[in-house]
Coordinates of C-alpha atoms in Angstrom, one line a residue:
M88 CA 0.0 0.0 0.0
K89 CA 1.4 3.4 -1.0
Y90 CA 0.6 6.6 0.6
G91 CA 1.3 10.1 -0.6
K92 CA 2.1 13.0 1.7
L93 CA -0.2 16.0 1.6
G94 CA 1.7 18.1 4.1
A95 CA 0.4 19.9 7.1
L96 CA -3.4 19.9 7.2
G97 CA -5.6 22.1 9.4
V98 CA -9.0 21.6 10.8
G99 CA -10.7 23.5 7.9
A100 CA -9.5 21.0 5.4
L101 CA -10.7 18.1 7.5
L102 CA -14.1 19.6 7.6
V103 CA -14.3 19.4 3.8
F104 CA -14.0 15.6 3.9
S105 CA -17.0 15.3 6.2
A106 CA -19.2 16.7 3.4
C107 CA -19.3 13.3 1.7
S108 CA -20.0 11.4 4.9
S109 CA -22.6 8.7 4.5
T110 CA -22.5 7.5 8.0
P111 CA -22.0 10.3 10.5
A112 CA -20.5 9.3 13.8
T113 CA -21.7 12.1 16.0
A114 CA -20.5 12.8 19.5
A115 CA -23.6 11.4 21.1
P116 CA -26.1 9.8 18.6
G117 CA -29.4 8.8 20.1
T118 CA -32.4 10.9 21.0
S119 CA -30.7 14.2 21.6
T120 CA -29.1 16.7 19.2
A121 CA -26.1 17.4 21.5
P122 CA -24.1 15.5 24.2
G123 CA -25.7 16.1 27.6
G124 CA -28.8 17.7 26.1
S125 CA -32.4 16.8 26.8
S126 CA -33.8 13.7 25.3
S127 CA -37.2 12.3 24.7
A128 CA -38.2 8.9 26.0
V129 CA -37.6 6.1 23.5
T130 CA -38.4 2.4 24.1
P131 CA -35.4 0.2 23.0
G132 CA -36.1 -2.4 20.3
A133 CA -36.1 -6.1 21.0
W134 CA -32.4 -6.3 20.1
C135 CA -31.5 -4.3 23.2
V136 CA -31.7 -7.2 25.7
G137 CA -32.0 -5.8 29.3
G138 CA -31.9 -2.2 28.1
T139 CA -28.1 -2.1 27.9
V140 CA -25.4 -3.2 25.4
K141 CA -21.7 -2.8 25.7
I142 CA -18.5 -1.5 24.0
G143 CA -15.5 -3.6 25.0
T144 CA -12.0 -2.3 25.5
E145 CA -8.9 -4.5 25.3
L146 CA -5.9 -2.4 26.3
P147 CA -2.9 -2.6 28.6
M148 CA -4.2 -1.0 31.8
S149 CA -1.7 -1.6 34.5
G150 CA 2.0 -1.5 35.5
G151 CA 4.3 0.1 33.1
E152 CA 1.6 0.3 30.5
T153 CA -0.7 2.6 32.5
A154 CA 0.4 5.7 30.6
N155 CA -0.7 4.0 27.3
G156 CA -3.9 2.1 28.2
V157 CA -5.7 4.2 30.7
P158 CA -5.9 7.5 28.8
T159 CA -6.9 5.4 25.7
A160 CA -9.7 3.7 27.5
N161 CA -10.9 7.0 28.9
G162 CA -11.6 8.2 25.4
V163 CA -14.2 5.4 25.2
K164 CA -15.6 6.1 28.6
L165 CA -16.1 9.7 27.7
L166 CA -18.1 8.8 24.5
I167 CA -20.2 6.3 26.4
A168 CA -21.0 8.9 29.1
Q169 CA -22.1 11.5 26.4
V170 CA -24.2 9.0 24.5
N171 CA -26.0 7.9 27.7
A172 CA -26.6 11.5 28.7
A173 CA -28.3 12.0 25.4
G174 CA -30.6 9.1 25.8
G175 CA -28.5 6.2 24.6
V176 CA -28.6 4.5 21.2
L177 CA -32.3 4.6 20.3
G178 CA -33.1 4.4 24.0
C179 CA -30.6 1.6 24.7
K180 CA -28.0 2.5 27.2
L181 CA -24.3 1.7 26.8
D182 CA -21.9 0.1 29.3
I183 CA -18.3 -0.9 29.0
N184 CA -16.5 -4.3 29.3
V185 CA -12.9 -3.4 30.3
Q186 CA -10.1 -6.0 29.7
D187 CA -6.4 -5.6 30.6
D188 CA -3.8 -7.3 28.5
A189 CA -0.8 -6.3 30.7
L190 CA 0.9 -9.3 32.4
N191 CA 3.4 -8.3 35.1
G192 CA 3.0 -4.7 33.9
V193 CA 3.8 -5.3 30.2
H194 CA 1.4 -6.0 27.3
D195 CA 1.1 -9.7 26.6
P196 CA -0.4 -11.3 23.4
Q197 CA -1.7 -14.5 25.1
T198 CA -3.4 -12.5 27.8
G199 CA -4.9 -10.4 25.1
A200 CA -6.1 -13.5 23.3
K201 CA -7.9 -14.7 26.5
N202 CA -9.4 -11.3 26.9
M203 CA -10.7 -11.4 23.4
Q204 CA -12.4 -14.8 24.1
T205 CA -14.1 -13.1 27.0
L206 CA -15.4 -10.2 24.9
V207 CA -16.6 -12.6 22.1
A208 CA -18.4 -14.6 24.7
D209 CA -20.2 -11.5 26.1
A210 CA -23.2 -11.3 23.7
A211 CA -23.9 -7.8 24.7
V212 CA -20.6 -6.5 23.4
M213 CA -21.3 -4.8 20.1
G214 CA -17.7 -3.9 19.2
E215 CA -14.3 -3.6 20.8
V216 CA -11.8 -0.7 21.0
G217 CA -8.2 -2.0 21.0
P218 CA -5.8 -3.4 21.4
F219 CA -2.9 -0.9 21.9
N220 CA 0.0 -3.1 20.7
S221 CA 0.3 -4.7 17.3
G222 CA 1.8 -8.0 18.7
V223 CA -1.4 -8.3 20.8
A224 CA -3.5 -7.6 17.7
E225 CA -1.9 -10.6 15.9
A226 CA -3.1 -12.9 18.6
E227 CA -6.6 -11.3 18.8
I228 CA -7.7 -10.7 15.2
P229 CA -8.2 -14.5 14.4
I230 CA -10.5 -14.7 17.3
S231 CA -12.6 -11.7 16.5
N232 CA -12.6 -12.7 12.8
G233 CA -14.0 -16.1 13.7
A234 CA -16.7 -14.7 15.9
G235 CA -17.5 -11.6 13.7
L236 CA -16.9 -9.1 16.5
L237 CA -15.7 -5.7 15.2
M238 CA -12.3 -4.5 16.5
C239 CA -11.3 -0.9 16.1
S240 CA -7.7 -0.2 17.1
P241 CA -6.8 3.4 17.9
A242 CA -3.0 2.6 18.2
N243 CA -1.9 -0.5 16.2
T244 CA 0.5 0.5 13.5
A245 CA 2.3 -2.6 12.3
N246 CA 1.8 -3.2 8.6
A247 CA 1.4 -6.9 9.2
V248 CA -1.9 -6.8 11.0
T249 CA -3.8 -5.6 7.9
Q250 CA -1.7 -5.6 4.7
P251 CA -1.1 -8.7 2.6
P252 CA 0.4 -11.2 2.7
D253 CA 0.7 -11.2 6.5
G254 CA -2.7 -9.7 7.1
D255 CA -4.4 -12.5 5.3
T256 CA -3.1 -15.1 7.8
F257 CA -5.1 -13.5 10.7
R258 CA -8.5 -13.8 9.1
K259 CA -8.5 -17.4 7.7
T260 CA -11.8 -18.3 9.3
N261 CA -13.8 -15.6 7.5
P262 CA -11.4 -14.3 4.8
T263 CA -14.1 -12.2 3.1
K264 CA -15.5 -10.7 6.3
I265 CA -13.1 -8.2 7.7
S266 CA -13.6 -7.6 11.4
Y267 CA -10.6 -5.4 12.1
I268 CA -10.2 -1.7 11.3
R269 CA -7.8 0.9 12.7
T270 CA -7.8 4.7 13.0
A271 CA -4.0 4.7 13.6
T272 CA -1.5 5.3 10.8
P273 CA 0.6 2.2 9.8
D274 CA 4.3 2.0 10.2
S275 CA 4.7 2.1 6.4
I276 CA 4.1 5.8 7.0
Q277 CA 5.2 6.3 10.6
G278 CA 8.8 5.0 10.2
P279 CA 9.6 7.0 7.1
S280 CA 8.0 10.1 8.6
A281 CA 10.4 9.9 11.5
A282 CA 13.4 9.3 9.2
D283 CA 12.3 12.3 7.1
Y284 CA 12.1 14.4 10.2
L285 CA 15.5 13.4 11.6
Y286 CA 17.2 13.9 8.2
K287 CA 15.5 17.0 6.9
D288 CA 14.1 18.9 9.9
L289 CA 16.9 18.1 12.4
G290 CA 19.6 17.9 9.7
K291 CA 21.2 14.6 11.0
T292 CA 22.8 12.3 8.4
S293 CA 23.8 9.3 10.5
V294 CA 21.8 7.3 13.1
Y295 CA 22.0 4.3 15.4
I296 CA 18.9 2.1 15.6
I297 CA 17.9 -0.1 18.4
D298 CA 14.7 -2.2 18.4
D299 CA 12.9 -4.3 21.0
T300 CA 12.6 -7.5 18.9
E301 CA 8.8 -7.2 18.9
T302 CA 6.4 -7.0 15.9
F303 CA 5.9 -3.3 16.2
G304 CA 9.5 -2.4 17.0
V305 CA 11.1 -4.4 14.3
G306 CA 8.6 -3.3 11.7
V307 CA 8.8 0.4 12.4
G308 CA 12.6 0.1 12.7
N309 CA 12.7 -1.5 9.2
S310 CA 10.6 1.2 7.6
F311 CA 12.6 4.0 9.3
Q312 CA 15.9 2.4 8.2
A313 CA 14.8 2.0 4.6
E314 CA 13.7 5.6 4.3
F315 CA 16.7 7.1 6.1
T316 CA 19.0 5.3 3.8
K317 CA 17.0 6.3 0.8
L318 CA 17.3 9.9 1.8
G319 CA 21.1 9.6 1.8
G320 CA 21.6 9.0 5.5
K321 CA 23.8 6.3 7.1
V322 CA 22.8 3.8 9.7
V323 CA 26.0 3.3 11.6
K324 CA 24.7 0.3 13.5
R325 CA 21.5 -1.6 14.4
D326 CA 20.9 -3.7 17.4
S327 CA 17.9 -5.8 18.7
A328 CA 17.4 -6.1 22.5
P329 CA 14.5 -8.0 24.1
K330 CA 12.4 -6.5 26.9
S331 CA 14.3 -8.7 29.4
T332 CA 17.4 -6.5 28.8
T333 CA 18.6 -4.7 31.9
D334 CA 21.8 -3.1 30.7
Y335 CA 21.8 -1.4 27.3
T336 CA 25.1 0.5 28.1
P337 CA 27.4 -2.0 26.1
L338 CA 25.2 -1.6 23.0
F339 CA 25.2 2.2 23.2
T340 CA 29.0 2.3 23.9
A341 CA 29.7 0.3 20.8
A342 CA 27.4 2.5 18.7
A343 CA 28.8 5.7 20.2
A344 CA 32.3 4.8 18.8
L345 CA 30.7 5.1 15.3
N346 CA 29.7 8.7 16.0
P347 CA 26.0 8.7 15.2
Q348 CA 24.2 12.1 15.0
G349 CA 21.0 10.6 16.3
V350 CA 19.4 7.5 17.8
Y351 CA 16.1 5.9 16.8
L352 CA 14.3 3.9 19.5
A353 CA 12.2 1.3 17.6
G354 CA 9.9 0.0 20.2
T355 CA 7.9 0.9 23.2
T356 CA 8.8 2.3 26.6
P357 CA 7.4 -0.7 28.5
T358 CA 9.5 -3.1 26.4
G359 CA 12.7 -1.4 27.3
M360 CA 13.0 1.8 25.2
G361 CA 12.5 4.0 28.2
L362 CA 15.3 2.3 30.1
A363 CA 17.4 2.3 26.9
L364 CA 17.0 6.1 26.6
K365 CA 18.0 6.6 30.2
Q366 CA 21.1 4.5 30.0
G367 CA 22.0 5.6 26.5
R368 CA 22.3 9.2 27.6
T369 CA 25.1 8.2 30.1
V370 CA 27.4 7.2 27.2
S371 CA 30.0 9.7 26.1
G372 CA 29.0 11.3 22.8
L373 CA 25.3 10.5 23.2
E374 CA 24.4 12.9 26.0
T375 CA 22.8 15.6 23.9
I376 CA 22.1 14.2 20.4
P377 CA 18.5 13.8 19.4
F378 CA 16.8 10.5 20.3
V379 CA 13.7 9.8 18.2
G380 CA 11.0 7.3 18.8
P381 CA 7.6 6.1 17.5
D382 CA 4.3 6.3 19.4
G383 CA 5.5 3.6 21.7
V384 CA 7.9 6.1 23.1
A385 CA 6.0 9.3 22.5
D386 CA 3.2 8.4 24.9
L387 CA 2.6 12.1 25.7
G388 CA 2.5 11.4 29.4
P389 CA 4.1 14.2 31.5
G390 CA 6.8 13.5 34.0
G391 CA 5.4 11.9 37.1
T392 CA 2.8 9.8 35.1
Q393 CA 3.2 6.1 36.0
G394 CA 5.0 4.2 33.2
A395 CA 5.5 7.3 31.0
T396 CA 8.8 7.7 29.0
I397 CA 9.7 11.0 30.7
T398 CA 9.1 9.5 34.2
I399 CA 11.3 6.5 33.5
A400 CA 14.1 8.4 31.7
G401 CA 14.1 11.5 33.9
A402 CA 16.6 14.2 32.8
A403 CA 17.6 11.9 29.9
A404 CA 14.3 12.7 28.2
A405 CA 15.7 16.1 27.1
N406 CA 16.0 16.5 23.3
V407 CA 13.7 13.6 22.5
Y408 CA 11.3 13.6 19.5
G409 CA 8.5 11.3 18.7
T410 CA 5.8 10.5 16.2
V411 CA 2.1 9.6 16.9
G412 CA 0.0 7.9 14.2
A413 CA -3.0 10.1 14.7
A414 CA -4.2 13.7 14.2
H415 CA -3.3 16.3 16.8
D416 CA -5.7 19.0 15.3
L417 CA -9.2 17.7 16.1
T418 CA -12.3 18.7 14.2
D419 CA -14.3 18.4 17.5
A420 CA -13.2 21.4 19.6
T421 CA -15.2 20.1 22.6
F422 CA -13.3 16.8 23.0
V423 CA -10.2 18.1 24.9
P424 CA -12.2 20.3 27.4
A425 CA -14.7 17.5 27.9
Y426 CA -12.0 14.9 28.5
T427 CA -10.1 17.2 30.8
A428 CA -13.2 17.9 32.9
M429 CA -14.1 14.3 33.2
F430 CA -10.7 12.9 34.0
N431 CA -8.9 15.9 35.5
G432 CA -6.0 15.7 33.1
A433 CA -5.1 16.1 29.4
P434 CA -5.8 13.3 26.9
G435 CA -3.1 10.8 26.0
A436 CA -1.6 10.1 22.6
Y437 CA -4.5 7.9 21.5
S438 CA -7.5 9.1 23.7
A439 CA -9.1 10.9 20.7
A440 CA -8.5 8.0 18.4
A441 CA -10.2 5.7 20.8
Y442 CA -13.1 8.1 21.1
A443 CA -13.3 8.1 17.3
C444 CA -13.4 4.2 17.4
A445 CA -16.2 4.4 19.9
Q446 CA -18.0 6.9 17.7
I447 CA -17.8 4.5 14.7
I448 CA -19.2 1.7 16.8
V449 CA -22.1 3.8 18.0
A450 CA -22.9 5.1 14.6
S451 CA -22.8 1.6 13.2
L452 CA -25.0 0.3 16.0
T453 CA -27.5 3.1 15.4
K454 CA -27.8 2.0 11.8
A455 CA -27.9 -1.7 12.6
A456 CA -30.5 -1.3 15.3
A457 CA -33.1 -0.2 12.7
T458 CA -33.3 -3.8 11.5
A459 CA -31.7 -5.9 14.2
T460 CA -33.9 -8.5 15.9
D461 CA -31.4 -9.7 18.6
L462 CA -27.9 -9.1 19.9
A463 CA -26.3 -11.3 17.3
S464 CA -27.8 -9.5 14.4
A465 CA -27.0 -6.2 16.0
R466 CA -23.3 -7.2 16.4
E467 CA -23.1 -8.4 12.8
G468 CA -24.7 -5.1 11.6
V469 CA -22.1 -3.1 13.5
R470 CA -19.3 -5.1 11.9
A471 CA -20.7 -4.9 8.4
N472 CA -21.3 -1.2 8.5
A473 CA -18.0 -0.2 10.1
V474 CA -15.8 -2.2 7.6
N475 CA -17.8 -1.1 4.5
S476 CA -15.4 0.9 2.4
A477 CA -18.3 2.9 0.9
N478 CA -19.0 4.4 4.3
T479 CA -17.4 7.6 5.7
F480 CA -17.6 8.5 9.4
T481 CA -17.4 12.0 10.8
T482 CA -15.4 11.7 14.0
A483 CA -13.3 13.8 16.4
L484 CA -10.3 13.0 14.2
G485 CA -12.1 14.2 11.1
S486 CA -13.6 12.2 8.2
L487 CA -12.6 8.6 8.3
S488 CA -13.2 5.7 6.0
F489 CA -11.4 2.3 5.7
D490 CA -10.0 0.4 2.7
K491 CA -10.6 -3.3 2.0
Y492 CA -7.9 -4.2 4.5
G493 CA -9.3 -2.1 7.3
D494 CA -6.7 0.7 7.1
N495 CA -7.7 4.4 7.5
T496 CA -7.7 6.1 4.1
H497 CA -7.0 9.5 5.6
P498 CA -4.0 8.8 7.9
F499 CA -2.1 11.4 9.9
I500 CA 1.3 11.6 11.6
S501 CA 1.8 14.1 14.5
F502 CA 5.2 15.2 15.7
Y503 CA 6.2 16.0 19.3
K504 CA 9.3 16.9 21.3
T505 CA 10.0 17.0 25.0
D506 CA 10.3 20.2 27.0
M507 CA 11.8 19.5 30.4
T508 CA 10.7 22.9 31.8
L509 CA 7.1 22.0 31.6
A510 CA 4.9 20.2 34.2
G511 CA 6.6 22.1 37.1
G512 CA 10.0 21.0 35.9
K513 CA 9.1 17.3 35.5
G514 CA 8.9 17.6 31.7
D515 CA 6.2 17.1 29.1
W516 CA 5.7 16.7 25.4
T517 CA 4.9 19.6 23.1
F518 CA 3.3 19.5 19.6
V519 CA 5.6 20.3 16.7
K520 CA 3.6 19.7 13.5
Q521 CA 1.1 17.5 11.8
E522 CA 1.2 15.9 8.4
S523 CA -1.6 14.2 6.4
F524 CA -1.3 11.4 3.9
T525 CA -3.7 9.9 1.4
D526 CA -4.0 6.5 -0.2
P527 CA -4.0 7.1 -4.0
N528 CA -6.0 3.9 -4.5
A529 CA -8.8 4.9 -2.0
T530 CA -12.3 5.7 -3.2
P531 CA -12.8 9.5 -2.9

């Protein structure tokens, strides 16, 4: 799949896309015209067993993953609260089924697979938001595909989970019935975008790459390396270190001898990249050069947040840059203040993307409920509507549609850097710029 860069895109341009929306995903569809507004009484249809249905979440919610999973799940909780305040979906209230795939504080594919079995078995779950990590998605997609339960990931970026030939292996049970979509931008874009930023924006022509050996880390590292080399840059060395690594210093010492002008951390903070950053900064020659990481590093959590990159790395987090596979400029100006008011803190890197996934599920449920006769037919209606490439959804991220593989046809990359003077001296991430991409093969 090839994507072309459109350049920085503001909110005004995003609003143009929504003009062709065939399936609007409003902030709170139901019986009211606005979230929290008054609603008229509506009797739920027979499909709404017990007067309540659910959206599932499957995310890493504990330990070192807290900075990733909790803010993402909160995006779903916000949408559910708004929908219920407006009267629910055609009078049917929403609840949430929360699953945690962290094992001993780190995301775990097999735990995720068990959680997906739990969500599939809960007939009231109409769709699921998650998972956060691509390796977990590889374990879960076959289960959701077999059961016909929609998955909408706000954060998976590995090419393999959707794009052939690898993507085909995850939906063998129902190869013609896609059950997985993602609002996140794939690593075929994220890696090259970071390479372009390091080479062109920061003016660095040599780099050391270290990955965490996992699906996401290896994949984004590969795409970063290919683009950096294509631009004329030199990869002085590349290493792979599993999450069990406790001392990265020897690796960085060997790399420093080759005088890299930058470092690319291909992985996530919970799988070692936070510790690698902290230890790498202690090596002579690497103290102040730019370290760049993908969204697994750019978690946007301020210093002091449990599991956040800045918290783990401390002062070593200075002069760190990161990419996030989602839009920073939202079309819904109410999202950030509503989130902040409900959770007493700023959204995470993928809070709005999870909110958008929940919007898509709710919009699809609203449409499916018109003809559904039971929970099973409602669930299938949600899946079929969400994956239909002819549909376009108006969300907080802008106008979204998905190709035949489940990839977002209007992907974004947002760039951030750390500022250690923020958050009372604990450090925080600041927004740098946003770029939009388009799939030339997508239907307008």
